[in-house]
Amino acid sequence: MRDGIFEQARREISLLDFLAGYGFEFRKYSSSVRSDRCPACGPADQRGSNKLSLWWDGDCWKWHCFKCEESGDVITAAQYLEGFDKPLEAASGYWVSWTFPIRGSQG
């Protein structure tokens, strides 16, 4: 069941939409998308630093920070931004059903 929760969250919750909800701004950069902020270490020292890279992995969006070297997907981003200790909390936490409803979970 846990794998199903992770896969459903990764498939149905857009990392870009999730991060935009926290004020992240993006710009196109070659075959990826870049941002000045990182879910793990916060804003860059200077605007336009392109420290966070986001790309489509074929199954879901992934991210990597060139400053702190952390990487992940929407679940790890939620862990950092919401302060969840475990991935399962992030995948099935209140933000999934309240902010980004998973299909079939509401009525």
PDB file of C-alpha atoms in Angstrom:
ATOM      1  CA  MET A   1       0.000   0.000   0.000  1.00  0.00           C
ATOM      2  CA  ARG A   2       2.795   2.442   0.814  1.00  0.00           C
ATOM      3  CA  ASP A   3       4.286   2.179  -2.678  1.00  0.00           C
ATOM      4  CA  GLY A   4       0.836   2.981  -4.069  1.00  0.00           C
ATOM      5  CA  ILE A   5       0.606   6.160  -1.994  1.00  0.00           C
ATOM      6  CA  PHE A   6       4.058   7.302  -3.128  1.00  0.00           C
ATOM      7  CA  GLU A   7       3.410   6.554  -6.772  1.00  0.00           C
ATOM      8  CA  GLN A   8      -0.004   8.218  -6.730  1.00  0.00           C
ATOM      9  CA  ALA A   9       1.387  11.355  -5.065  1.00  0.00           C
ATOM     10  CA  ARG A  10       4.314  11.534  -7.528  1.00  0.00           C
ATOM     11  CA  ARG A  11       2.002  10.993 -10.495  1.00  0.00           C
ATOM     12  CA  GLU A  12      -0.847  13.301  -9.533  1.00  0.00           C
ATOM     13  CA  ILE A  13       0.783  16.188  -7.661  1.00  0.00           C
ATOM     14  CA  SER A  14       2.761  18.506  -9.903  1.00  0.00           C
ATOM     15  CA  LEU A  15       6.092  19.439  -8.315  1.00  0.00           C
ATOM     16  CA  LEU A  16       6.003  22.749 -10.172  1.00  0.00           C
ATOM     17  CA  ASP A  17       2.503  23.588  -8.890  1.00  0.00           C
ATOM     18  CA  PHE A  18       3.420  22.472  -5.374  1.00  0.00           C
ATOM     19  CA  LEU A  19       6.560  24.658  -5.273  1.00  0.00           C
ATOM     20  CA  ALA A  20       4.731  27.598  -6.905  1.00  0.00           C
ATOM     21  CA  GLY A  21       2.340  27.441  -3.962  1.00  0.00           C
ATOM     22  CA  TYR A  22       5.341  28.274  -1.765  1.00  0.00           C
ATOM     23  CA  GLY A  23       6.303  31.245  -3.908  1.00  0.00           C
ATOM     24  CA  PHE A  24       8.885  29.544  -6.124  1.00  0.00           C
ATOM     25  CA  GLU A  25       9.359  31.239  -9.504  1.00  0.00           C
ATOM     26  CA  PHE A  26      10.634  29.311 -12.516  1.00  0.00           C
ATOM     27  CA  ARG A  27      12.314  29.968 -15.819  1.00  0.00           C
ATOM     28  CA  LYS A  28      13.019  27.647 -18.734  1.00  0.00           C
ATOM     29  CA  TYR A  29      16.649  26.594 -19.071  1.00  0.00           C
ATOM     30  CA  SER A  30      17.511  24.248 -21.942  1.00  0.00           C
ATOM     31  CA  SER A  31      15.602  20.997 -21.288  1.00  0.00           C
ATOM     32  CA  SER A  32      14.956  21.781 -17.616  1.00  0.00           C
ATOM     33  CA  VAL A  33      13.344  24.445 -15.459  1.00  0.00           C
ATOM     34  CA  ARG A  34      15.352  26.542 -12.987  1.00  0.00           C
ATOM     35  CA  SER A  35      14.631  28.468  -9.807  1.00  0.00           C
ATOM     36  CA  ASP A  36      16.528  30.624  -7.310  1.00  0.00           C
ATOM     37  CA  ARG A  37      15.038  28.736  -4.341  1.00  0.00           C
ATOM     38  CA  CYS A  38      15.520  25.232  -2.984  1.00  0.00           C
ATOM     39  CA  PRO A  39      13.092  23.246  -0.813  1.00  0.00           C
ATOM     40  CA  ALA A  40      16.034  22.141   1.346  1.00  0.00           C
ATOM     41  CA  CYS A  41      18.276  25.202   1.758  1.00  0.00           C
ATOM     42  CA  GLY A  42      16.008  28.109   0.831  1.00  0.00           C
ATOM     43  CA  PRO A  43      16.585  31.145  -1.400  1.00  0.00           C
ATOM     44  CA  ALA A  44      19.783  31.806  -3.302  1.00  0.00           C
ATOM     45  CA  ASP A  45      22.240  34.510  -2.299  1.00  0.00           C
ATOM     46  CA  GLN A  46      21.529  36.347  -5.548  1.00  0.00           C
ATOM     47  CA  ARG A  47      18.616  36.425  -7.971  1.00  0.00           C
ATOM     48  CA  GLY A  48      19.124  34.535 -11.196  1.00  0.00           C
ATOM     49  CA  SER A  49      21.475  31.986  -9.664  1.00  0.00           C
ATOM     50  CA  ASN A  50      19.673  28.994 -11.222  1.00  0.00           C
ATOM     51  CA  LYS A  51      20.619  26.954  -8.174  1.00  0.00           C
ATOM     52  CA  LEU A  52      17.624  24.596  -8.416  1.00  0.00           C
ATOM     53  CA  SER A  53      17.102  22.462 -11.496  1.00  0.00           C
ATOM     54  CA  LEU A  54      13.799  20.668 -12.163  1.00  0.00           C
ATOM     55  CA  TRP A  55      13.214  18.158 -14.937  1.00  0.00           C
ATOM     56  CA  TRP A  56      10.702  15.543 -16.077  1.00  0.00           C
ATOM     57  CA  ASP A  57      12.073  12.062 -15.390  1.00  0.00           C
ATOM     58  CA  GLY A  58       9.539  10.185 -17.503  1.00  0.00           C
ATOM     59  CA  ASP A  59       7.378   9.271 -14.494  1.00  0.00           C
ATOM     60  CA  CYS A  60       7.462  12.412 -12.367  1.00  0.00           C
ATOM     61  CA  TRP A  61       9.222  15.757 -11.860  1.00  0.00           C
ATOM     62  CA  LYS A  62      12.578  15.667 -10.033  1.00  0.00           C
ATOM     63  CA  TRP A  63      14.708  18.431  -8.546  1.00  0.00           C
ATOM     64  CA  HIS A  64      18.375  18.959  -7.675  1.00  0.00           C
ATOM     65  CA  CYS A  65      20.016  21.888  -5.876  1.00  0.00           C
ATOM     66  CA  PHE A  66      23.501  22.848  -7.011  1.00  0.00           C
ATOM     67  CA  LYS A  67      24.199  24.639  -3.705  1.00  0.00           C
ATOM     68  CA  CYS A  68      23.301  22.041  -1.061  1.00  0.00           C
ATOM     69  CA  GLU A  69      23.388  19.010  -3.425  1.00  0.00           C
ATOM     70  CA  GLU A  70      20.012  17.719  -2.198  1.00  0.00           C
ATOM     71  CA  SER A  71      17.710  16.057  -4.728  1.00  0.00           C
ATOM     72  CA  GLY A  72      14.262  14.555  -4.809  1.00  0.00           C
ATOM     73  CA  ASP A  73      10.692  14.698  -6.016  1.00  0.00           C
ATOM     74  CA  VAL A  74       7.430  16.227  -4.744  1.00  0.00           C
ATOM     75  CA  ILE A  75       7.508  13.985  -1.661  1.00  0.00           C
ATOM     76  CA  THR A  76      10.991  15.049  -0.563  1.00  0.00           C
ATOM     77  CA  ALA A  77      10.125  18.689  -1.322  1.00  0.00           C
ATOM     78  CA  ALA A  78       7.097  18.354   0.987  1.00  0.00           C
ATOM     79  CA  GLN A  79       9.279  16.801   3.666  1.00  0.00           C
ATOM     80  CA  TYR A  80      11.570  19.848   3.643  1.00  0.00           C
ATOM     81  CA  LEU A  81       8.917  22.531   3.235  1.00  0.00           C
ATOM     82  CA  GLU A  82       6.333  21.061   5.623  1.00  0.00           C
ATOM     83  CA  GLY A  83       8.797  19.586   8.123  1.00  0.00           C
ATOM     84  CA  PHE A  84       7.628  15.974   7.812  1.00  0.00           C
ATOM     85  CA  ASP A  85      10.031  13.427   9.322  1.00  0.00           C
ATOM     86  CA  LYS A  86       9.117  10.510   7.093  1.00  0.00           C
ATOM     87  CA  PRO A  87       8.240  10.191   3.399  1.00  0.00           C
ATOM     88  CA  LEU A  88       4.950   8.454   4.225  1.00  0.00           C
ATOM     89  CA  GLU A  89       3.843  11.493   6.245  1.00  0.00           C
ATOM     90  CA  ALA A  90       4.608  13.710   3.267  1.00  0.00           C
ATOM     91  CA  ALA A  91       2.850  11.439   0.760  1.00  0.00           C
ATOM     92  CA  SER A  92      -0.304  10.954   2.806  1.00  0.00           C
ATOM     93  CA  GLY A  93      -0.283  14.102   4.955  1.00  0.00           C
ATOM     94  CA  TYR A  94      -2.995  16.711   5.169  1.00  0.00           C
ATOM     95  CA  TRP A  95      -1.544  18.751   2.301  1.00  0.00           C
ATOM     96  CA  VAL A  96      -2.259  15.950  -0.198  1.00  0.00           C
ATOM     97  CA  SER A  97      -5.982  15.784   0.499  1.00  0.00           C
ATOM     98  CA  TRP A  98      -6.478  19.469   1.295  1.00  0.00           C
ATOM     99  CA  THR A  99      -4.229  21.350  -1.114  1.00  0.00           C
ATOM    100  CA  PHE A 100      -3.862  18.888  -3.986  1.00  0.00           C
ATOM    101  CA  PRO A 101      -6.725  16.364  -3.838  1.00  0.00           C
ATOM    102  CA  ILE A 102      -5.840  12.922  -5.156  1.00  0.00           C
ATOM    103  CA  ARG A 103      -8.435  11.689  -7.603  1.00  0.00           C
ATOM    104  CA  GLY A 104     -11.226   9.817  -5.875  1.00  0.00           C
ATOM    105  CA  SER A 105     -10.345  10.985  -2.357  1.00  0.00           C
ATOM    106  CA  GLN A 106     -13.129  13.541  -2.106  1.00  0.00           C
ATOM    107  CA  GLY A 107     -16.695  12.392  -2.578  1.00  0.00           C
TER     108      GLY A 107
END
